[in-house]
C-alpha atoms as an extended CHARMM CRD file, in Angstrom:
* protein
*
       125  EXT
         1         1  UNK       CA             -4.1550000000      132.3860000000       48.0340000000  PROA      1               0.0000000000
         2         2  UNK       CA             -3.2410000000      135.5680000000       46.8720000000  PROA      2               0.0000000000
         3         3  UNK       CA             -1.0870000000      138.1550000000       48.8760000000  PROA      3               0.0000000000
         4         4  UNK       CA             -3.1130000000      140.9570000000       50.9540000000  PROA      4               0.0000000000
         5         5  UNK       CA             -3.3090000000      144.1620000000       48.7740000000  PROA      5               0.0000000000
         6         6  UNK       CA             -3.3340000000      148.0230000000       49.7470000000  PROA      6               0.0000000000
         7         7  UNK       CA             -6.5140000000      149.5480000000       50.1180000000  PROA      7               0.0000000000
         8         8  UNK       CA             -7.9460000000      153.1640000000       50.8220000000  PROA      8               0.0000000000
         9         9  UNK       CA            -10.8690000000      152.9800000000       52.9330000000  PROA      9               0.0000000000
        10        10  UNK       CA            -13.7450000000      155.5970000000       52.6720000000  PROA      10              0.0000000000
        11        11  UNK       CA            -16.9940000000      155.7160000000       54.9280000000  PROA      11              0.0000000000
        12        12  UNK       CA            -15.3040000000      152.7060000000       57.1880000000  PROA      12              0.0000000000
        13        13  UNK       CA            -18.7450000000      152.2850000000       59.5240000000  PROA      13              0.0000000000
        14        14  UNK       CA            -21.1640000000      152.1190000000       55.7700000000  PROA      14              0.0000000000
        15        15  UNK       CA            -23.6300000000      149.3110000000       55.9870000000  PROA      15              0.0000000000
        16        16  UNK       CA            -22.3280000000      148.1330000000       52.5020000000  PROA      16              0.0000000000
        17        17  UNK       CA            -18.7060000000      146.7250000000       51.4500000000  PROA      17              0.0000000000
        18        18  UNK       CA            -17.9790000000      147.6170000000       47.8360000000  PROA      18              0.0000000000
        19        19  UNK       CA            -14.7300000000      147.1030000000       46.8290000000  PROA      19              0.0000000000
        20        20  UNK       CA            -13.1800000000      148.4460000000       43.7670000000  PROA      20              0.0000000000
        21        21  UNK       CA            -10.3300000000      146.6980000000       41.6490000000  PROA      21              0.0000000000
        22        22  UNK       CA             -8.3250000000      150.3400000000       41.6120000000  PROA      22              0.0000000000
        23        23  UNK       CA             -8.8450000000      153.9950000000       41.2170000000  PROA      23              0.0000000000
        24        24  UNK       CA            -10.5720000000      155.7570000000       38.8430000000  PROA      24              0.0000000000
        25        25  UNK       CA            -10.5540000000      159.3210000000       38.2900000000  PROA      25              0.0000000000
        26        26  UNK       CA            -12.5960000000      161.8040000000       40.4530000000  PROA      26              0.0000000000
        27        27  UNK       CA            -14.2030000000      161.6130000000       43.6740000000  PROA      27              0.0000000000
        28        28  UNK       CA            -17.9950000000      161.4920000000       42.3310000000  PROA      28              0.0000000000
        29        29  UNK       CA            -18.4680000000      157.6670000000       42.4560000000  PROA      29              0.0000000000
        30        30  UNK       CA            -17.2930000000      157.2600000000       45.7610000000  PROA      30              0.0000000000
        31        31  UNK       CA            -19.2640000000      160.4340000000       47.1900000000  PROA      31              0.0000000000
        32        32  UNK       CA            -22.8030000000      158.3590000000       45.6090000000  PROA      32              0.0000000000
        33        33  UNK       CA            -21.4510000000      155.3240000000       47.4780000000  PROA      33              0.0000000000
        34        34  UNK       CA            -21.2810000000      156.9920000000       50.2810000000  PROA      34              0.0000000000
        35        35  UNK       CA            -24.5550000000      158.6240000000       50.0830000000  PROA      35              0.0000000000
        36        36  UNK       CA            -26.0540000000      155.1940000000       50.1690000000  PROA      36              0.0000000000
        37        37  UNK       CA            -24.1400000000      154.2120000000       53.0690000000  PROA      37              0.0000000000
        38        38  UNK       CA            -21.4550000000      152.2610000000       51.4100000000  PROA      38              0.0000000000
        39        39  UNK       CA            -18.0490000000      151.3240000000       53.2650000000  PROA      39              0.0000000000
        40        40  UNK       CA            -16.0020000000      151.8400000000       49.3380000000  PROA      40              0.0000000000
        41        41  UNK       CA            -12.4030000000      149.7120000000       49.4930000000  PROA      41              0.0000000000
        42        42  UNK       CA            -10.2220000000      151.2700000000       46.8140000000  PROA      42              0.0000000000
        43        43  UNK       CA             -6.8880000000      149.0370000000       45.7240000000  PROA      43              0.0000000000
        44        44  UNK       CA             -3.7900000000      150.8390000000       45.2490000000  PROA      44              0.0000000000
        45        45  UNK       CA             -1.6260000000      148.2380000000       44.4070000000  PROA      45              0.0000000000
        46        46  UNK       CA              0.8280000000      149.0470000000       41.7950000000  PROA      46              0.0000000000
        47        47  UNK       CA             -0.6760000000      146.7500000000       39.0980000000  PROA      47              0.0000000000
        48        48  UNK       CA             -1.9180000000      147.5490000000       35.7930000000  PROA      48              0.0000000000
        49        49  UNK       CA             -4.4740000000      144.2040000000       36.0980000000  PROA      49              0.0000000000
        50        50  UNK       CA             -4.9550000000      142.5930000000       39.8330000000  PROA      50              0.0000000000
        51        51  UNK       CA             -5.5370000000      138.8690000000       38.9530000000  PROA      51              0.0000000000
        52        52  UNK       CA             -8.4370000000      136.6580000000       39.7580000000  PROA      52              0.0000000000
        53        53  UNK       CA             -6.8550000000      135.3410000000       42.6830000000  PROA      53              0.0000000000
        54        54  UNK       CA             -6.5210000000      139.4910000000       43.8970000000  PROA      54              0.0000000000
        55        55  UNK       CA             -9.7840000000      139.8880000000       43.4250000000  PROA      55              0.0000000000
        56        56  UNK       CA            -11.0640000000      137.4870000000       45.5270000000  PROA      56              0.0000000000
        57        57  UNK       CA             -8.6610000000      138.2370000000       48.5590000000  PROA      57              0.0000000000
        58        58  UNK       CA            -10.1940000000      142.1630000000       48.2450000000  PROA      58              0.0000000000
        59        59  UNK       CA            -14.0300000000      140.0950000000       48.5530000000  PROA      59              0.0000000000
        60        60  UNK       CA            -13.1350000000      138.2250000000       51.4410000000  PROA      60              0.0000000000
        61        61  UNK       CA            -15.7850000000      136.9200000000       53.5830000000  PROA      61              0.0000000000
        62        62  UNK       CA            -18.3970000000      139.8990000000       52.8510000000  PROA      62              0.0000000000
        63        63  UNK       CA            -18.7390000000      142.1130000000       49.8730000000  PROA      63              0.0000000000
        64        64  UNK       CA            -22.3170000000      143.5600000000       48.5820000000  PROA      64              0.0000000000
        65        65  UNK       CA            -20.8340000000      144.3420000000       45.2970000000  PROA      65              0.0000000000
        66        66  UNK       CA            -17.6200000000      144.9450000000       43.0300000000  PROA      66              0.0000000000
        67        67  UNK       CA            -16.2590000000      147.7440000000       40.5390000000  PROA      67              0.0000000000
        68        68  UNK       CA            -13.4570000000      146.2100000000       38.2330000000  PROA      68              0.0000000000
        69        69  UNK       CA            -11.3420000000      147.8190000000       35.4530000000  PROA      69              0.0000000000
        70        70  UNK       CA            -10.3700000000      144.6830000000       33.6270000000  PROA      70              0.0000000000
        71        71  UNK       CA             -9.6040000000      143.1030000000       30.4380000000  PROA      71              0.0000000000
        72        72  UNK       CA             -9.0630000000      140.0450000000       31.4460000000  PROA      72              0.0000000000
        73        73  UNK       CA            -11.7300000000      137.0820000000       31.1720000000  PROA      73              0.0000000000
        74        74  UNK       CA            -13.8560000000      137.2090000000       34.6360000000  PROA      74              0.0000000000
        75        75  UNK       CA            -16.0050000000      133.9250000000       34.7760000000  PROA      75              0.0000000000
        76        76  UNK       CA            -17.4290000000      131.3900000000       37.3680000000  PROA      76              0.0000000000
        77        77  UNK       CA            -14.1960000000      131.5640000000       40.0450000000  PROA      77              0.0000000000
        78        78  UNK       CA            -14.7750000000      134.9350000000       40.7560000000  PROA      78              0.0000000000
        79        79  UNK       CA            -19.4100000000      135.3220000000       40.3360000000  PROA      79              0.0000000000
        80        80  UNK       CA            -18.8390000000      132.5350000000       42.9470000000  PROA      80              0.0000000000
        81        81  UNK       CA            -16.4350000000      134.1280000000       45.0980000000  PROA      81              0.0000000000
        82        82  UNK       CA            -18.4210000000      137.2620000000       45.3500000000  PROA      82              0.0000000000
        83        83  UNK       CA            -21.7550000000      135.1050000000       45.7790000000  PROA      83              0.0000000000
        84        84  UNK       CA            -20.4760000000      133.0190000000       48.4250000000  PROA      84              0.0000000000
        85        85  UNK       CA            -19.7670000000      136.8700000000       50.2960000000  PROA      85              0.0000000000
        86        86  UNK       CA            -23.1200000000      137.9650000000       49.3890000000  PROA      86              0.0000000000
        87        87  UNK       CA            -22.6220000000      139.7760000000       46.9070000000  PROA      87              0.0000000000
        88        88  UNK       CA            -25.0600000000      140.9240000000       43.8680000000  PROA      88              0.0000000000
        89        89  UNK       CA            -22.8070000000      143.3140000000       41.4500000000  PROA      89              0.0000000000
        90        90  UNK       CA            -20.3310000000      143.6200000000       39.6680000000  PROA      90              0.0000000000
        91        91  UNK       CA            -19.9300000000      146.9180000000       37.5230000000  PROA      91              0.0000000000
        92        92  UNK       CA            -17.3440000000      146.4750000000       34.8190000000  PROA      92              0.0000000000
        93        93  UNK       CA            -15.8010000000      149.6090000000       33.9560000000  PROA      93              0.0000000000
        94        94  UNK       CA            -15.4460000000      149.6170000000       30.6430000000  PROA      94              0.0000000000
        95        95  UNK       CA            -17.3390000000      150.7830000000       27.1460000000  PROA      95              0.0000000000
        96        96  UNK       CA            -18.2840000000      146.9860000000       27.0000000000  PROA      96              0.0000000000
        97        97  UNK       CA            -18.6560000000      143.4780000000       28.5280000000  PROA      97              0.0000000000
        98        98  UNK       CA            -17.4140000000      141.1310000000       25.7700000000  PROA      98              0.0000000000
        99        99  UNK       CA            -14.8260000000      140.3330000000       28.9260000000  PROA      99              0.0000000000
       100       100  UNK       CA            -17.5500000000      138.9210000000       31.1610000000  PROA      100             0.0000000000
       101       101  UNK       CA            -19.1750000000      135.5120000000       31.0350000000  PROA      101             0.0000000000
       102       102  UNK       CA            -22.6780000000      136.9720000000       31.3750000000  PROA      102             0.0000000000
       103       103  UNK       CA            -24.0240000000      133.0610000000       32.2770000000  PROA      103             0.0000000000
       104       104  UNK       CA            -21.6660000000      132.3160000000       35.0730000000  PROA      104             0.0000000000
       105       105  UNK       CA            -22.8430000000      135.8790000000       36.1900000000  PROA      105             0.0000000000
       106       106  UNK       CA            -26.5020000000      134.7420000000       36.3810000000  PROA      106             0.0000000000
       107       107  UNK       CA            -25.5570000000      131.6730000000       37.6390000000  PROA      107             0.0000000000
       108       108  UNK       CA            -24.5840000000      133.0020000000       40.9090000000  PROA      108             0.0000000000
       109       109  UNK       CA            -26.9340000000      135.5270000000       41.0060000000  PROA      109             0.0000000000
       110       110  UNK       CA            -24.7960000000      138.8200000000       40.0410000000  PROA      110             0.0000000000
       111       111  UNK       CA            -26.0960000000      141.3070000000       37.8800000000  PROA      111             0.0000000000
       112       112  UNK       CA            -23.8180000000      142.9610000000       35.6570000000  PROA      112             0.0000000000
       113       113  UNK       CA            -23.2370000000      146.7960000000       34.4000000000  PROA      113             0.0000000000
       114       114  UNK       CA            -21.0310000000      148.4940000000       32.4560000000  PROA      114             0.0000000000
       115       115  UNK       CA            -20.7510000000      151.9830000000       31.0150000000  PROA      115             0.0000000000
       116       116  UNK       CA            -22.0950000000      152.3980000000       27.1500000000  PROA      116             0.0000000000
       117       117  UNK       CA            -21.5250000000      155.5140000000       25.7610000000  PROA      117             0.0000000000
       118       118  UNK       CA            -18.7840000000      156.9650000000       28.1170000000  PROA      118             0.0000000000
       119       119  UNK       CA            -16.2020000000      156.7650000000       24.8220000000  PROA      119             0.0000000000
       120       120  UNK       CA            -18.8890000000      157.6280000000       22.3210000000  PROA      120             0.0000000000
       121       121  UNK       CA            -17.6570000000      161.4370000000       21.7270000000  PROA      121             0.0000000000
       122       122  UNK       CA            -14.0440000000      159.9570000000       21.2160000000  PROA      122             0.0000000000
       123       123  UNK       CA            -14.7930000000      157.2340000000       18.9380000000  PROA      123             0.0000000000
       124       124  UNK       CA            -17.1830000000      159.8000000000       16.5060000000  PROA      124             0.0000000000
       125       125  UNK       CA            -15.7940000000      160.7290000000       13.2900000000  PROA      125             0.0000000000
C-alpha cells in the first residue's frame, strides 16, 4: 500500500469526491466542480507522475470520479479500484488517450475523457 499523499481540499461538505492526480493551472475547473457540488481533492505531492499504487490510496473507499495527468499506462488495477469506490470517470488530461486501456475502462464501468484540441493552435504550422 502506498504512503498517504498531500492533498488540498476545496468544497469539503460537496456531495461528490473527485480527486485529482495534481494541479493544473487556474482555478476554473475546480470553481465548475464546485458548482455541481463536488468535494475536489487536489495532490500536491512533489512528484512529476504519482504511481498506480498513489492513485488508488487518493480513491480510497469512495470516489465519484478522477482527473489524472499521466503518461503512464492506466489499465484494469486502477478502473477497478475506482469502481469498487463507485466511481464512473476518469478524465485524462491530456491531447490524447493512447495511455488508457479503453476496455478495462468499460469493463468496470468508467467512462473516459480527455481534452482534443487543447494543443491544436501549438501544434499548427
Amino acid at each position: 500500500m502506498a504512503k498517504p499523499v498531500s492533498i488540498e481540499v476545496w468544497n469539503p461538505s460537496g456531495k461528490y469526491r473527485v480527486v485529482s492526480t495534481k494541479p493544473m493551472p487556474g482555478t476554473r475547473w475546480i470553481n465548475l466542480l464546485v458548482e455541481q457540488d463536488c468535494r475536489v481533492e487536489i495532490c500536491t505531492q512533489q512528484k512529476t507522475i504519482l504511481s498506480v499504487e498513489d492513485i488508488i490510496a487518493l480513491i480510497g473507499d469512495k470516489c465519484d470520479g478522477v482527473i489524472g495527468q499521466d503518461q503512464r499506462r492506466l489499465g484494469e488495477t486502477l478502473f477497478a479500484a475506482l469502481s469498487r469506490a463507485g466511481g464512473k470517470a476518469f478524465s485524462n488530461m491530456a491531447v490524447g488517450y493512447n495511455n488508457v486501456d479503453v476496455n478495462a475502462a468499460n469493463k468496470y464501468g468508467v467512462a473516459i475523457g480527455n481534452t482534443p484540441g487543447v494543443l491544436t493552435e501549438t501544434t499548427e504550422s
